[in-house]
Coordinates of C-alpha atoms in Angstrom, one line a residue:
M7 CA -59.6 -8.5 14.1
M8 CA -58.8 -7.5 17.7
A9 CA -56.8 -10.7 18.2
Y10 CA -54.8 -10.0 15.0
R11 CA -53.9 -6.5 16.3
I12 CA -52.9 -7.9 19.6
V13 CA -50.6 -10.3 17.8
L14 CA -49.0 -7.5 15.8
I15 CA -48.5 -5.3 18.8
A16 CA -46.9 -8.3 20.7
C17 CA -44.6 -9.0 17.7
A18 CA -43.6 -5.3 17.6
L19 CA -42.8 -5.3 21.3
L20 CA -40.8 -8.5 21.0
F21 CA -38.8 -7.1 18.1
S22 CA -38.1 -3.9 20.0
C23 CA -37.0 -5.8 23.1
C24 CA -34.7 -8.0 21.0
S25 CA -33.2 -4.9 19.4
I26 CA -32.6 -3.3 22.8
I27 CA -31.0 -6.4 24.1
A28 CA -28.8 -6.8 21.0
Q29 CA -27.7 -3.1 21.4
E30 CA -26.9 -3.6 25.0
N31 CA -24.8 -6.7 24.2
Y32 CA -23.0 -4.7 21.5
S33 CA -22.3 -1.9 23.9
R34 CA -20.9 -4.3 26.4
L35 CA -18.6 -5.8 23.8
K36 CA -17.4 -2.4 22.9
T37 CA -16.7 -1.4 26.5
R38 CA -14.8 -4.6 27.1
A39 CA -12.8 -4.2 23.9
E40 CA -11.8 -0.7 24.9
R41 CA -10.7 -1.9 28.3
F42 CA -8.6 -4.7 26.7
V43 CA -7.0 -2.1 24.4
K44 CA -6.2 0.2 27.3
F45 CA -4.2 -2.6 28.9
Q46 CA -2.8 -3.8 25.6
E47 CA -4.4 -7.2 25.9
W48 CA -4.5 -7.5 22.1
G49 CA -5.8 -11.1 21.9
S50 CA -8.8 -10.4 24.1
A51 CA -9.5 -7.1 22.3
N52 CA -9.3 -8.9 19.0
A53 CA -11.9 -11.5 20.2
M54 CA -14.3 -8.7 21.2
Y55 CA -14.0 -6.9 17.8
M56 CA -14.7 -10.2 16.0
L57 CA -17.9 -10.6 18.0
M58 CA -18.8 -7.0 17.2
I59 CA -18.3 -7.7 13.5
N60 CA -20.8 -10.5 13.8
K61 CA -23.4 -8.1 15.4
Q62 CA -22.7 -5.2 13.1
P63 CA -21.2 -6.6 9.9
N64 CA -21.3 -3.3 7.9
E65 CA -19.4 -1.1 10.4
P66 CA -15.9 -0.2 9.1
K67 CA -14.6 0.6 12.6
N68 CA -15.1 -2.9 13.8
Y69 CA -13.1 -4.4 10.9
S70 CA -10.3 -1.8 11.2
R71 CA -9.9 -2.5 14.9
A72 CA -9.9 -6.2 14.3
I73 CA -7.3 -5.7 11.6
V74 CA -5.0 -3.7 13.8
T75 CA -5.3 -6.1 16.8
S76 CA -4.6 -9.0 14.4
G77 CA -1.5 -7.2 13.2
L78 CA -0.4 -6.7 16.8
L79 CA -0.7 -10.5 17.1
S80 CA 1.4 -11.0 14.0
D81 CA -1.6 -12.6 12.3
D82 CA -1.3 -11.5 8.7
K83 CA -3.7 -14.2 7.4
T84 CA -6.6 -12.9 9.6
Q85 CA -5.8 -9.3 8.4
V86 CA -6.2 -10.4 4.8
R87 CA -9.3 -12.4 5.5
L88 CA -10.9 -9.4 7.3
L89 CA -10.0 -7.1 4.4
E90 CA -11.6 -9.5 1.9
M91 CA -14.7 -9.6 4.1
T92 CA -15.0 -5.8 3.9
Q93 CA -14.7 -6.0 0.2
G94 CA -17.4 -8.6 0.1
K95 CA -19.6 -6.3 2.0
G96 CA -18.9 -3.4 -0.4
I97 CA -17.2 -1.3 2.3
P98 CA -14.9 1.2 0.5
L99 CA -11.2 0.4 0.9
D100 CA -10.3 4.0 1.7
S101 CA -12.7 4.0 4.7
I102 CA -10.8 0.9 6.1
F103 CA -7.5 2.6 5.6
T104 CA -8.7 5.8 7.2
E105 CA -10.1 3.9 10.2
V106 CA -6.9 1.8 10.6
Y107 CA -4.9 5.0 10.5
S108 CA -7.0 6.7 13.1
F109 CA -7.0 3.7 15.4
T110 CA -3.3 3.0 15.2
Y111 CA -2.5 6.6 16.2
E112 CA -5.1 6.6 18.9
I113 CA -3.5 3.6 20.6
G114 CA 0.1 4.6 19.9
Q115 CA 0.8 1.8 17.4
S116 CA 1.3 3.8 14.2
Q117 CA 3.7 1.3 12.8
E118 CA 0.8 -1.1 12.3
Y119 CA -0.7 1.3 9.8
E120 CA 2.4 1.1 7.7
E121 CA 2.7 -2.6 8.0
F122 CA -1.0 -3.1 7.0
L123 CA -0.5 -0.9 4.0
K124 CA 2.5 -2.9 2.9
L125 CA 0.7 -6.2 3.5
V126 CA -2.2 -5.1 1.3
K127 CA 0.2 -3.8 -1.4
T128 CA 1.7 -7.3 -1.5
C129 CA -1.5 -9.4 -1.6
Q130 CA -3.5 -7.0 -3.7
P131 CA -1.1 -5.3 -6.1
W132 CA -3.8 -3.8 -8.2
V133 CA -4.3 -1.1 -5.5
A134 CA -0.6 -0.4 -5.2
R135 CA -0.9 3.2 -6.4
N136 CA -3.5 4.1 -3.8
I137 CA -1.4 2.5 -1.1
N138 CA 1.8 4.2 -2.3
I139 CA 0.2 7.6 -2.0
R140 CA -0.9 6.8 1.5
L141 CA 2.6 5.5 2.3
L142 CA 4.2 8.6 0.9
N143 CA 2.0 10.8 3.1
Y144 CA 2.9 8.6 6.1
Y145 CA 6.7 8.8 5.4
N146 CA 6.5 12.6 4.7
F147 CA 4.8 13.1 8.1
R148 CA 7.5 11.1 9.8
N149 CA 10.4 12.7 7.8
D150 CA 11.4 9.2 6.8
A151 CA 13.7 10.3 4.0
P152 CA 14.8 7.0 2.5
N153 CA 11.2 5.7 2.2
I154 CA 10.0 9.1 0.9
V155 CA 12.5 8.8 -2.0
L156 CA 11.8 5.0 -2.5
V157 CA 8.0 5.3 -2.7
G158 CA 8.1 8.7 -4.5
K159 CA 10.2 7.1 -7.2
E160 CA 7.8 4.2 -7.5
L161 CA 4.9 6.7 -8.1
L162 CA 7.0 8.8 -10.5
A163 CA 7.7 5.7 -12.6
A164 CA 4.0 5.7 -13.6
T165 CA 3.4 9.5 -13.6
P166 CA 6.8 11.2 -14.1
D167 CA 5.3 14.7 -14.3
D168 CA 3.3 14.6 -11.1
L169 CA 4.3 17.7 -9.1
R170 CA 3.3 16.2 -5.7
F171 CA 5.7 13.3 -6.1
L172 CA 8.5 15.4 -7.5
L173 CA 8.3 17.7 -4.5
A174 CA 8.2 14.8 -2.1
V175 CA 11.2 13.2 -3.6
G176 CA 13.1 16.5 -3.6
R177 CA 12.2 17.0 0.1
G178 CA 13.4 13.4 0.8
Y179 CA 16.7 14.1 -0.8
M180 CA 17.1 17.3 1.1
I181 CA 16.5 15.6 4.4
Q182 CA 19.1 13.0 3.5
G183 CA 21.6 15.8 2.7
D184 CA 21.7 14.7 -1.0
Y185 CA 21.4 18.2 -2.3
E186 CA 22.5 17.5 -5.8
N187 CA 19.6 15.2 -6.5
A188 CA 17.2 17.4 -4.5
I189 CA 18.1 20.4 -6.8
V190 CA 17.4 18.2 -9.8
E191 CA 13.9 17.3 -8.6
Y192 CA 13.0 20.9 -7.6
K193 CA 14.2 22.2 -11.0
K194 CA 12.0 19.5 -12.7
V195 CA 9.1 20.9 -10.8
L196 CA 9.9 24.5 -12.0
S197 CA 10.2 23.2 -15.6
L198 CA 6.6 22.0 -15.3
D199 CA 5.3 24.9 -13.2
E200 CA 7.5 27.9 -13.1
D201 CA 5.3 29.5 -10.3
N202 CA 5.5 26.6 -7.9
Y203 CA 6.0 28.3 -4.6
D204 CA 7.3 25.3 -2.7
A205 CA 10.0 24.6 -5.3
L206 CA 11.1 28.3 -5.4
L207 CA 11.3 28.5 -1.7
A208 CA 13.2 25.2 -1.4
L209 CA 15.8 26.4 -4.0
G210 CA 16.0 29.8 -2.5
N211 CA 16.7 28.4 1.0
Y212 CA 19.3 26.0 -0.4
Y213 CA 21.2 28.8 -2.2
Y214 CA 20.8 31.0 0.8
V215 CA 22.5 28.5 3.1
M216 CA 25.2 27.9 0.5
W217 CA 25.8 31.7 0.4
K218 CA 26.1 31.8 4.2
D219 CA 28.6 29.0 4.1
A220 CA 30.6 30.3 1.1
E221 CA 31.9 33.6 2.4
S222 CA 35.5 32.4 2.1
T223 CA 35.2 31.9 -1.7
R224 CA 34.1 35.2 -3.3
S225 CA 33.1 33.8 -6.7
Q226 CA 30.9 31.1 -5.2
F227 CA 29.7 33.6 -2.6
T228 CA 28.5 35.9 -5.3
S229 CA 26.9 33.3 -7.5
T230 CA 25.0 31.5 -4.8
R231 CA 23.7 34.9 -3.5
D232 CA 22.4 35.7 -7.0
F233 CA 20.7 32.4 -7.3
A234 CA 19.1 32.8 -3.8
V235 CA 17.9 36.3 -4.7
N236 CA 16.4 35.1 -7.9
Y237 CA 14.4 32.3 -6.4
F238 CA 13.3 34.3 -3.3
E239 CA 12.2 37.2 -5.5
Q240 CA 9.9 34.9 -7.5
A241 CA 8.6 33.3 -4.3
Y242 CA 7.9 36.7 -2.8
A243 CA 6.0 37.8 -5.9
L244 CA 3.7 34.8 -5.3
N245 CA 3.4 35.1 -1.5
P246 CA 5.0 38.2 0.1
T247 CA 5.7 36.8 3.6
P248 CA 7.8 38.6 6.2
F249 CA 10.3 35.8 6.3
V250 CA 11.1 36.0 2.5
A251 CA 11.2 39.8 2.8
S252 CA 13.8 39.7 5.6
V253 CA 16.0 37.1 3.8
L254 CA 15.9 39.3 0.6
D255 CA 16.9 42.3 2.6
E256 CA 19.9 40.4 4.0
L257 CA 20.9 39.2 0.6
R258 CA 20.6 42.5 -1.1
A259 CA 22.6 44.3 1.6
E260 CA 25.7 42.4 0.5
N261 CA 25.3 43.5 -3.1

């Protein structure tokens, strides 16, 4: 019995030592990977992340970093293979996208996030809607008007009454200076949600600017002022901010 206990203790100690060694090796790989990333040695960093995947095959961060560094090496095939590996492990797709997003911004390579999303959209079209929503958020953040409109329209083709996408497309048109189409989109929003603050504010601002620019044409001057007052009054009723109050005072002073 005593010998049996000694064997058990020895096995436990051996397992503990192996775990410590494995953890130390993993930490060294991580340190080396971070150093390679710092100096933009993408091939060496990628090799470290591949080894880290072997040691911790259920860690999303390892896959995301390997995916990004593979992208920086223009290795689309490896990116797809890594994505399929995460799916085989049951790692949620959203967690991979989130980690890729975080890492690309951390290292100043945000374009790789966009490129990876478009790659997945091409090779796994059944997740296109999820990816389009992420792309739309990315383009909105970057004020990339043509792509805001393009992706927003793709999403609206499936869900034409989605306020988020209508507002995004309206904003995209506004940034491009395509005011006619922007107004159409914002009015669609109000037809679905008459108390939509963002649409009211956007339309109020548009007609306010038009009013400021139309002083030489009295008829247009008056009509644009009235439109601006109408939209700003509705917006103010929903959210009485000092900005809207000051604009309304200016508009009413010309009445």
